């Protein structure tokens, strides 16, 4: 059997896993196609294209201002959104090919070399990505008139529902090419770094050892992370309060890894000393959720990066009708894509969750308690994934509100645009995982 036929048979036998990956990639491409189409639609921008932004003080300490086009600032925000979407594709692709590890080990153990293993990965991953690309672009084109209709209502402008911008279309192609080349490089790197035993034991226990040379106390990470919250409690209502809040939020983002890996761990150890943690399966689902969050801090970082870049852009376009509403849509779209990627992570790692469920079963817990534990673990993980960055965003929004930059209603809309998609996807994901684990537990009970 040649490698092409082998790859095709394996691909067809794992159609459910492939569908999950295709769905995730399709959603990402639809989102990016829609966002790029909106940002490159000239009809959405105001007739007065310039806004004033303070640049620096000259030698006489006079404020020097320069003109900057509003579409230029909006497209700068688009760059960050593209970067986040690319990172999501990379994370999901890595999870996808990680699931193929034992198939790769089979190829190499049977005498196939790196070349055959690489061909197998390229065939499976690029086939899925190609299907997702075609579906994503076609659906993006079909819903483009609907997007334009909604956006025109928001910006209170008129224009054609069927628009085409060559620069925007080239950006879509560039995005797809970058994803395509990135997937190829990930495949090559994965094959090159893994030996046969490493591929076979890919589902072994993960370790999160503390390898720091200089150990900073956990409390320092916590204090630095919540700086924007402390600043919010001073109730700043002066003109530059929003900019100061953004600077403090950037500091929070820089210490995010330390806060999640070490600060969050310190909080969990403190909670373990409390009696309420040992009621039912509470200690189990909380510890599993904290472990998952520590492994998934990149998703939180992406969400936080999206929020901060959007907040910075928002400061520059507040005076233009509909611009901040467009940014709100982008934040919601980014939240959906990132939440889907977290959901995909749970689906891919369902086997590990199932293994933990069987271990809990051995402790004497009923299937109902186990399924409740799994559901709570997934929902808690989604909640923490949003609350950790949302604490910082909420403080920034509050400062924007009391400074008169944003209305309370719009600030609440920003927070809900992140919470609602994530919670909906979290509930769906927990339902899917719960059903899958429930079926497997019934099979496990019959065998034993």
Short mmCIF file of C-alpha atoms in Angstrom, two decimals:
data_model
loop_
_atom_site.label_atom_id
_atom_site.label_comp_id
_atom_site.label_asym_id
_atom_site.label_seq_id
_atom_site.Cartn_x
_atom_site.Cartn_y
_atom_site.Cartn_z
CA UNK A 1 0.00 0.00 0.00
CA UNK A 2 1.46 3.35 -1.03
CA UNK A 3 1.58 6.33 1.29
CA UNK A 4 -1.14 8.11 -0.70
CA UNK A 5 -3.59 5.22 -0.39
CA UNK A 6 -2.69 4.77 3.30
CA UNK A 7 -3.28 8.48 3.94
CA UNK A 8 -6.64 8.35 2.17
CA UNK A 9 -7.80 5.31 4.18
CA UNK A 10 -6.75 6.87 7.48
CA UNK A 11 -8.36 10.18 6.53
CA UNK A 12 -11.67 8.49 5.66
CA UNK A 13 -11.62 6.40 8.87
CA UNK A 14 -11.21 9.52 11.05
CA UNK A 15 -13.91 11.58 9.38
CA UNK A 16 -15.38 12.84 12.68
CA UNK A 17 -12.05 14.25 13.86
CA UNK A 18 -11.48 15.80 10.45
CA UNK A 19 -14.92 17.41 10.48
CA UNK A 20 -14.13 19.16 13.78
CA UNK A 21 -10.93 20.60 12.33
CA UNK A 22 -12.66 21.62 9.08
CA UNK A 23 -15.44 23.33 11.05
CA UNK A 24 -12.90 25.28 13.12
CA UNK A 25 -10.91 26.38 10.05
CA UNK A 26 -14.07 27.24 8.09
CA UNK A 27 -15.32 29.46 10.92
CA UNK A 28 -11.95 31.24 11.09
CA UNK A 29 -11.85 31.88 7.33
CA UNK A 30 -15.48 33.09 7.24
CA UNK A 31 -14.67 35.49 10.07
CA UNK A 32 -11.52 36.78 8.40
CA UNK A 33 -13.18 37.13 4.99
CA UNK A 34 -16.02 39.10 6.56
CA UNK A 35 -13.75 41.37 8.62
CA UNK A 36 -11.40 42.09 5.71
CA UNK A 37 -14.39 42.84 3.44
CA UNK A 38 -15.79 45.28 6.01
CA UNK A 39 -12.51 47.08 6.66
CA UNK A 40 -11.80 47.49 2.93
CA UNK A 41 -15.30 48.69 2.05
CA UNK A 42 -14.82 52.39 1.31
CA UNK A 43 -18.53 53.08 1.87
CA UNK A 44 -18.32 52.54 5.63
CA UNK A 45 -15.87 55.36 6.28
CA UNK A 46 -16.98 58.95 6.93
CA UNK A 47 -16.57 61.69 4.32
CA UNK A 48 -14.15 63.51 6.63
CA UNK A 49 -11.37 60.96 6.62
CA UNK A 50 -8.88 62.57 9.01
CA UNK A 51 -8.73 62.76 12.79
CA UNK A 52 -6.29 64.63 14.96
CA UNK A 53 -3.95 62.72 17.22
CA UNK A 54 -1.40 64.25 19.60
CA UNK A 55 2.06 63.09 18.59
CA UNK A 56 4.66 64.84 20.77
CA UNK A 57 5.71 68.13 22.37
CA UNK A 58 8.23 70.31 20.58
CA UNK A 59 11.15 72.14 22.22
CA UNK A 60 8.82 74.98 23.23
CA UNK A 61 6.57 72.39 24.93
CA UNK A 62 3.79 73.01 22.43
CA UNK A 63 1.61 70.09 21.42
CA UNK A 64 2.32 68.98 17.84
CA UNK A 65 -0.57 67.23 16.10
CA UNK A 66 -0.61 65.20 12.92
CA UNK A 67 -3.37 63.98 10.63
CA UNK A 68 -4.01 60.26 10.30
CA UNK A 69 -6.73 58.64 8.14
CA UNK A 70 -9.39 56.81 10.11
CA UNK A 71 -9.29 53.84 7.73
CA UNK A 72 -5.56 53.59 8.37
CA UNK A 73 -6.16 53.21 12.10
CA UNK A 74 -8.96 50.71 11.55
CA UNK A 75 -6.73 48.63 9.28
CA UNK A 76 -3.99 48.70 11.91
CA UNK A 77 -6.51 47.05 14.20
CA UNK A 78 -7.17 44.56 11.38
CA UNK A 79 -3.49 43.57 11.47
CA UNK A 80 -3.84 42.49 15.11
CA UNK A 81 -7.03 40.57 14.33
CA UNK A 82 -5.24 38.77 11.46
CA UNK A 83 -2.36 37.94 13.81
CA UNK A 84 -4.79 36.49 16.35
CA UNK A 85 -6.58 34.43 13.66
CA UNK A 86 -3.23 33.12 12.40
CA UNK A 87 -2.27 32.09 15.93
CA UNK A 88 -5.61 30.29 16.31
CA UNK A 89 -4.96 28.38 13.07
CA UNK A 90 -1.48 27.41 14.30
CA UNK A 91 -2.80 26.17 17.66
CA UNK A 92 -5.62 24.15 16.09
CA UNK A 93 -3.32 22.70 13.42
CA UNK A 94 -0.86 21.58 16.08
CA UNK A 95 -3.67 19.88 18.00
CA UNK A 96 -4.88 18.28 14.78
CA UNK A 97 -1.55 16.79 13.73
CA UNK A 98 -0.86 15.73 17.33
CA UNK A 99 -3.86 13.43 16.99
CA UNK A 100 -2.09 11.80 14.03
CA UNK A 101 0.99 10.90 16.09
CA UNK A 102 0.31 7.18 16.36
CA UNK A 103 -0.41 6.96 12.62
CA UNK A 104 2.94 8.64 11.97
CA UNK A 105 4.63 6.22 14.39
CA UNK A 106 3.05 3.32 12.46
CA UNK A 107 4.50 4.65 9.19
CA UNK A 108 7.99 5.10 10.65
CA UNK A 109 7.93 1.79 12.54
CA UNK A 110 6.98 0.00 9.30
CA UNK A 111 10.11 1.25 7.57
CA UNK A 112 8.85 4.56 6.23
CA UNK A 113 11.10 7.55 6.72
CA UNK A 114 10.53 11.20 7.52
CA UNK A 115 9.59 11.83 3.90
CA UNK A 116 6.66 9.39 3.94
CA UNK A 117 5.50 10.64 7.34
CA UNK A 118 5.66 14.23 6.07
CA UNK A 119 3.63 13.29 2.97
CA UNK A 120 1.00 11.69 5.21
CA UNK A 121 0.66 14.80 7.37
CA UNK A 122 0.63 17.17 4.40
CA UNK A 123 -2.07 15.10 2.69
CA UNK A 124 -4.36 14.93 5.73
CA UNK A 125 -3.91 18.46 7.09
CA UNK A 126 -3.87 20.29 3.75
CA UNK A 127 -6.86 18.33 2.46
CA UNK A 128 -8.86 19.46 5.49
CA UNK A 129 -7.56 23.02 5.19
CA UNK A 130 -8.37 23.14 1.45
CA UNK A 131 -11.96 22.01 2.10
CA UNK A 132 -12.26 24.60 4.88
CA UNK A 133 -10.82 27.34 2.64
CA UNK A 134 -13.27 26.65 -0.19
CA UNK A 135 -16.23 26.49 2.21
CA UNK A 136 -15.08 29.56 4.15
CA UNK A 137 -14.59 31.76 1.08
CA UNK A 138 -17.85 30.65 -0.58
CA UNK A 139 -19.89 31.21 2.59
CA UNK A 140 -18.07 34.52 3.13
CA UNK A 141 -19.04 35.68 -0.37
CA UNK A 142 -22.66 34.55 0.09
CA UNK A 143 -23.15 36.38 3.40
CA UNK A 144 -21.19 39.46 2.32
CA UNK A 145 -24.36 41.38 1.19
CA UNK A 146 -25.94 40.69 4.60
CA UNK A 147 -22.81 41.96 6.36
CA UNK A 148 -22.80 45.11 4.21
CA UNK A 149 -26.49 45.76 4.91
CA UNK A 150 -25.92 45.55 8.68
CA UNK A 151 -22.76 47.69 8.56
CA UNK A 152 -24.43 50.41 6.46
CA UNK A 153 -27.19 50.65 9.06
CA UNK A 154 -24.61 50.96 11.84
CA UNK A 155 -22.53 53.70 10.16
CA UNK A 156 -25.69 55.41 8.83
CA UNK A 157 -24.42 55.36 5.27
CA UNK A 158 -25.51 53.93 1.94
CA UNK A 159 -23.70 51.81 -0.60
CA UNK A 160 -23.86 48.74 -2.80
CA UNK A 161 -24.55 45.44 -1.05
CA UNK A 162 -22.26 43.73 -3.55
CA UNK A 163 -18.80 45.24 -3.21
CA UNK A 164 -15.37 44.14 -4.39
CA UNK A 165 -12.07 45.65 -3.31
CA UNK A 166 -8.95 44.28 -5.01
CA UNK A 167 -6.68 45.17 -2.10
CA UNK A 168 -9.05 43.49 0.36
CA UNK A 169 -9.33 40.37 -1.82
CA UNK A 170 -5.54 40.17 -2.10
CA UNK A 171 -5.36 40.37 1.69
CA UNK A 172 -7.75 37.41 1.92
CA UNK A 173 -5.51 35.45 -0.47
CA UNK A 174 -2.43 36.50 1.50
CA UNK A 175 -4.06 35.32 4.73
CA UNK A 176 -4.86 31.92 3.15
CA UNK A 177 -1.33 31.57 1.72
CA UNK A 178 0.18 32.37 5.12
CA UNK A 179 -2.02 29.72 6.76
CA UNK A 180 -1.15 27.21 4.02
CA UNK A 181 2.61 27.73 4.36
CA UNK A 182 2.36 27.75 8.16
CA UNK A 183 0.62 24.37 8.16
CA UNK A 184 3.34 22.90 5.93
CA UNK A 185 6.06 24.23 8.25
CA UNK A 186 4.28 22.91 11.35
CA UNK A 187 4.01 19.48 9.72
CA UNK A 188 7.71 19.44 8.87
CA UNK A 189 8.74 20.67 12.31
CA UNK A 190 6.55 18.13 14.09
CA UNK A 191 7.99 15.22 12.10
CA UNK A 192 11.55 16.44 12.57
CA UNK A 193 11.29 16.86 16.36
CA UNK A 194 9.59 13.55 17.21
CA UNK A 195 11.01 10.04 17.29
CA UNK A 196 8.92 6.84 17.21
CA UNK A 197 8.70 6.42 21.00
CA UNK A 198 7.81 10.06 21.46
CA UNK A 199 4.97 9.69 18.96
CA UNK A 200 3.66 6.51 20.61
CA UNK A 201 3.70 8.08 24.09
CA UNK A 202 2.23 11.38 22.93
CA UNK A 203 -0.70 10.98 25.33
CA UNK A 204 1.56 10.53 28.32
CA UNK A 205 1.31 12.73 31.36
CA UNK A 206 2.09 16.37 30.77
CA UNK A 207 4.45 18.10 33.15
CA UNK A 208 4.50 21.77 33.96
CA UNK A 209 7.75 21.93 35.88
CA UNK A 210 9.00 25.18 37.35
CA UNK A 211 12.20 25.82 35.37
CA UNK A 212 12.71 29.43 36.43
CA UNK A 213 16.26 30.47 37.27
CA UNK A 214 15.04 33.54 39.16
CA UNK A 215 11.83 32.86 41.06
CA UNK A 216 9.59 35.88 41.50
CA UNK A 217 7.09 35.60 44.37
CA UNK A 218 3.59 34.72 43.17
CA UNK A 219 2.15 37.80 44.85
CA UNK A 220 4.22 40.04 42.53
CA UNK A 221 2.59 38.49 39.45
CA UNK A 222 -0.84 38.96 41.02
CA UNK A 223 -0.20 42.61 41.95
CA UNK A 224 1.21 43.50 38.51
CA UNK A 225 -1.69 41.80 36.78
CA UNK A 226 -4.38 43.63 38.74
CA UNK A 227 -2.75 47.08 38.41
CA UNK A 228 -5.58 48.33 36.12
CA UNK A 229 -8.09 47.28 38.79
CA UNK A 230 -6.22 49.25 41.46
CA UNK A 231 -6.12 52.24 39.12
CA UNK A 232 -9.85 51.91 38.48
CA UNK A 233 -10.53 52.15 42.23
CA UNK A 234 -9.02 55.65 42.24
CA UNK A 235 -11.97 56.71 40.01
CA UNK A 236 -9.86 58.68 37.49
CA UNK A 237 -12.02 60.97 35.39
CA UNK A 238 -9.42 63.21 33.77
CA UNK A 239 -8.67 63.38 30.04
CA UNK A 240 -5.66 61.03 29.81
CA UNK A 241 -7.05 58.41 32.21
CA UNK A 242 -7.94 56.10 29.30
CA UNK A 243 -4.38 56.14 27.95
CA UNK A 244 -2.90 55.46 31.40
CA UNK A 245 -5.32 52.55 31.78
CA UNK A 246 -4.17 51.11 28.44
CA UNK A 247 -0.51 51.32 29.53
CA UNK A 248 -1.31 49.47 32.76
CA UNK A 249 -3.29 46.90 30.76
CA UNK A 250 -0.26 46.28 28.55
CA UNK A 251 1.80 45.63 31.70
CA UNK A 252 -0.88 43.14 32.77
CA UNK A 253 -0.65 41.42 29.39
CA UNK A 254 3.15 41.15 29.69
CA UNK A 255 2.91 39.36 33.06
CA UNK A 256 -0.05 37.20 31.96
CA UNK A 257 2.04 34.04 31.59
CA UNK A 258 3.51 34.39 35.07
CA UNK A 259 0.11 35.19 36.56
CA UNK A 260 -1.53 32.09 35.06
CA UNK A 261 1.34 29.66 35.59
CA UNK A 262 2.42 30.79 39.05
CA UNK A 263 -0.02 33.35 40.47
CA UNK A 264 -3.12 31.29 39.65
CA UNK A 265 -1.42 28.24 41.10
CA UNK A 266 -0.81 30.15 44.34
CA UNK A 267 -4.49 31.13 44.52
CA UNK A 268 -5.49 27.50 43.96
CA UNK A 269 -3.18 26.27 46.75
CA UNK A 270 -4.78 28.80 49.10
CA UNK A 271 -8.25 27.57 48.15
CA UNK A 272 -7.23 23.96 48.81
CA UNK A 273 -6.94 24.82 52.50
CA UNK A 274 -10.65 25.68 52.64
CA UNK A 275 -13.18 23.04 53.66
CA UNK A 276 -15.71 23.96 50.96
CA UNK A 277 -13.27 22.69 48.29
CA UNK A 278 -13.80 19.09 49.42
CA UNK A 279 -17.54 18.89 48.87
CA UNK A 280 -18.39 16.25 46.25
CA UNK A 281 -16.19 16.44 43.15
CA UNK A 282 -15.42 20.16 43.59
CA UNK A 283 -11.70 19.71 44.25
CA UNK A 284 -11.44 17.48 41.17
CA UNK A 285 -13.06 19.74 38.58
CA UNK A 286 -11.41 22.88 39.96
CA UNK A 287 -7.93 21.30 39.90
CA UNK A 288 -8.49 19.95 36.37
CA UNK A 289 -9.75 23.34 35.21
CA UNK A 290 -6.74 25.17 36.69
CA UNK A 291 -4.44 22.66 34.98
CA UNK A 292 -6.18 23.22 31.63
CA UNK A 293 -5.99 27.00 32.02
CA UNK A 294 -2.24 26.79 32.74
CA UNK A 295 -1.77 24.76 29.56
CA UNK A 296 -3.96 27.14 27.53
CA UNK A 297 -2.75 30.59 28.53
CA UNK A 298 -2.02 31.36 24.85
CA UNK A 299 -5.77 31.51 24.14
CA UNK A 300 -6.21 34.02 26.97
CA UNK A 301 -3.27 36.04 25.67
CA UNK A 302 -4.86 36.17 22.20
CA UNK A 303 -8.17 37.36 23.61
CA UNK A 304 -6.43 40.00 25.70
CA UNK A 305 -4.37 41.19 22.71
CA UNK A 306 -7.55 41.55 20.66
CA UNK A 307 -9.23 43.53 23.43
CA UNK A 308 -6.33 45.94 23.96
CA UNK A 309 -5.73 46.61 20.25
CA UNK A 310 -9.45 47.24 19.81
CA UNK A 311 -9.52 49.57 22.84
CA UNK A 312 -6.57 51.55 21.47
CA UNK A 313 -8.23 51.86 18.05
CA UNK A 314 -11.48 52.89 19.69
CA UNK A 315 -9.81 55.90 21.34
CA UNK A 316 -8.97 57.28 17.89
CA UNK A 317 -12.34 56.78 16.19
CA UNK A 318 -14.80 57.76 18.92
CA UNK A 319 -15.94 60.84 17.00
CA UNK A 320 -16.83 58.92 13.82
CA UNK A 321 -20.29 57.40 13.42
CA UNK A 322 -20.36 53.62 13.54
CA UNK A 323 -16.61 53.03 13.89
CA UNK A 324 -16.69 51.85 17.49
CA UNK A 325 -19.67 49.61 16.68
CA UNK A 326 -17.61 47.95 13.93
CA UNK A 327 -14.85 47.35 16.47
CA UNK A 328 -17.48 45.83 18.76
CA UNK A 329 -18.40 43.38 15.99
CA UNK A 330 -14.71 42.53 15.52
CA UNK A 331 -14.30 41.85 19.24
CA UNK A 332 -17.35 39.58 19.21
CA UNK A 333 -16.05 37.75 16.12
CA UNK A 334 -12.62 37.31 17.70
CA UNK A 335 -14.25 35.99 20.87
CA UNK A 336 -16.21 33.45 18.82
CA UNK A 337 -13.12 32.24 16.93
CA UNK A 338 -10.99 31.98 20.10
CA UNK A 339 -13.82 30.24 22.00
CA UNK A 340 -14.24 27.80 19.12
CA UNK A 341 -10.52 27.03 19.27
CA UNK A 342 -10.81 26.33 23.02
CA UNK A 343 -13.81 24.13 22.26
CA UNK A 344 -11.82 22.31 19.58
CA UNK A 345 -9.07 21.76 22.16
CA UNK A 346 -11.59 20.05 24.47
CA UNK A 347 -12.95 17.90 21.64
CA UNK A 348 -9.44 16.81 20.61
CA UNK A 349 -8.48 16.10 24.21
CA UNK A 350 -11.76 14.33 25.03
CA UNK A 351 -9.80 11.09 25.41
CA UNK A 352 -7.78 12.62 28.25
CA UNK A 353 -10.96 13.91 29.94
CA UNK A 354 -12.49 10.46 29.52
CA UNK A 355 -9.43 8.88 31.17
CA UNK A 356 -9.83 11.21 34.16
CA UNK A 357 -13.52 10.31 34.31
CA UNK A 358 -12.69 6.60 34.54
CA UNK A 359 -10.21 7.30 37.34
CA UNK A 360 -12.95 9.14 39.24
CA UNK A 361 -15.22 6.13 38.60
CA UNK A 362 -12.71 3.94 40.42
CA UNK A 363 -13.04 6.19 43.49
CA UNK A 364 -16.68 5.13 43.79
CA UNK A 365 -18.44 8.12 42.23
CA UNK A 366 -21.60 7.48 40.22
CA UNK A 367 -21.80 8.19 36.50
CA UNK A 368 -24.09 11.16 37.22
CA UNK A 369 -21.47 12.70 39.54
CA UNK A 370 -18.73 12.09 36.98
CA UNK A 371 -20.68 13.72 34.14
CA UNK A 372 -21.55 16.65 36.39
CA UNK A 373 -17.84 16.99 37.22
CA UNK A 374 -16.88 16.99 33.52
CA UNK A 375 -19.55 19.59 32.68
CA UNK A 376 -18.45 21.88 35.51
CA UNK A 377 -14.79 21.51 34.52
CA UNK A 378 -15.47 22.62 30.93
CA UNK A 379 -17.76 25.50 31.88
CA UNK A 380 -15.34 26.69 34.60
CA UNK A 381 -12.47 26.60 32.08
CA UNK A 382 -14.42 28.69 29.57
CA UNK A 383 -15.45 31.09 32.33
CA UNK A 384 -11.88 31.58 33.57
CA UNK A 385 -10.62 31.92 29.99
CA UNK A 386 -12.85 34.98 29.68
CA UNK A 387 -12.85 36.38 33.21
CA UNK A 388 -9.04 36.56 33.52
CA UNK A 389 -8.63 39.02 30.59
CA UNK A 390 -12.09 40.50 31.11
CA UNK A 391 -11.12 41.83 34.55
CA UNK A 392 -8.58 44.06 32.83
CA UNK A 393 -10.91 45.03 29.98
CA UNK A 394 -13.72 45.84 32.43
CA UNK A 395 -11.46 48.21 34.37
CA UNK A 396 -10.40 49.94 31.12
CA UNK A 397 -14.01 50.24 29.94
CA UNK A 398 -15.06 51.64 33.32
CA UNK A 399 -12.34 54.30 33.13
CA UNK A 400 -13.40 55.14 29.55
CA UNK A 401 -16.97 55.50 30.85
CA UNK A 402 -16.30 57.81 33.80
CA UNK A 403 -13.95 59.85 31.59
CA UNK A 404 -16.84 60.44 29.21
CA UNK A 405 -15.22 58.55 26.32
CA UNK A 406 -17.83 55.78 26.22
CA UNK A 407 -21.42 55.41 27.37
CA UNK A 408 -22.27 52.86 30.04
CA UNK A 409 -24.54 51.08 27.55
CA UNK A 410 -21.76 50.65 25.00
CA UNK A 411 -19.32 49.52 27.70
CA UNK A 412 -21.77 46.83 28.81
CA UNK A 413 -22.19 45.78 25.16
CA UNK A 414 -18.42 45.29 24.88
CA UNK A 415 -18.35 42.96 27.87
CA UNK A 416 -21.41 41.01 26.71
CA UNK A 417 -19.91 40.64 23.21
CA UNK A 418 -17.17 38.56 24.80
CA UNK A 419 -19.14 36.71 27.48
CA UNK A 420 -22.15 35.58 25.42
CA UNK A 421 -20.32 33.78 22.55
CA UNK A 422 -17.91 32.10 24.94
CA UNK A 423 -20.60 30.86 27.32
CA UNK A 424 -22.80 29.58 24.47
CA UNK A 425 -19.86 27.69 22.92
CA UNK A 426 -18.84 26.44 26.38
CA UNK A 427 -22.32 25.00 27.01
CA UNK A 428 -22.39 23.34 23.56
CA UNK A 429 -18.90 21.92 24.07
CA UNK A 430 -19.76 20.56 27.54
CA UNK A 431 -22.92 18.96 26.10
CA UNK A 432 -20.95 17.22 23.31
CA UNK A 433 -18.19 16.01 25.66
CA UNK A 434 -20.74 14.91 28.26
CA UNK A 435 -22.64 12.78 25.74
CA UNK A 436 -19.45 11.23 24.38
CA UNK A 437 -18.10 10.38 27.83
CA UNK A 438 -21.52 9.11 28.96
CA UNK A 439 -21.62 6.60 26.09
CA UNK A 440 -18.06 5.44 26.80
CA UNK A 441 -18.73 5.06 30.54
CA UNK A 442 -21.73 2.83 29.78
CA UNK A 443 -19.53 0.66 27.55
CA UNK A 444 -16.84 0.62 30.27
CA UNK A 445 -19.38 -0.49 32.91
CA UNK A 446 -20.66 -3.33 30.71
CA UNK A 447 -17.13 -4.65 30.17
CA UNK A 448 -16.43 -4.59 33.90
#
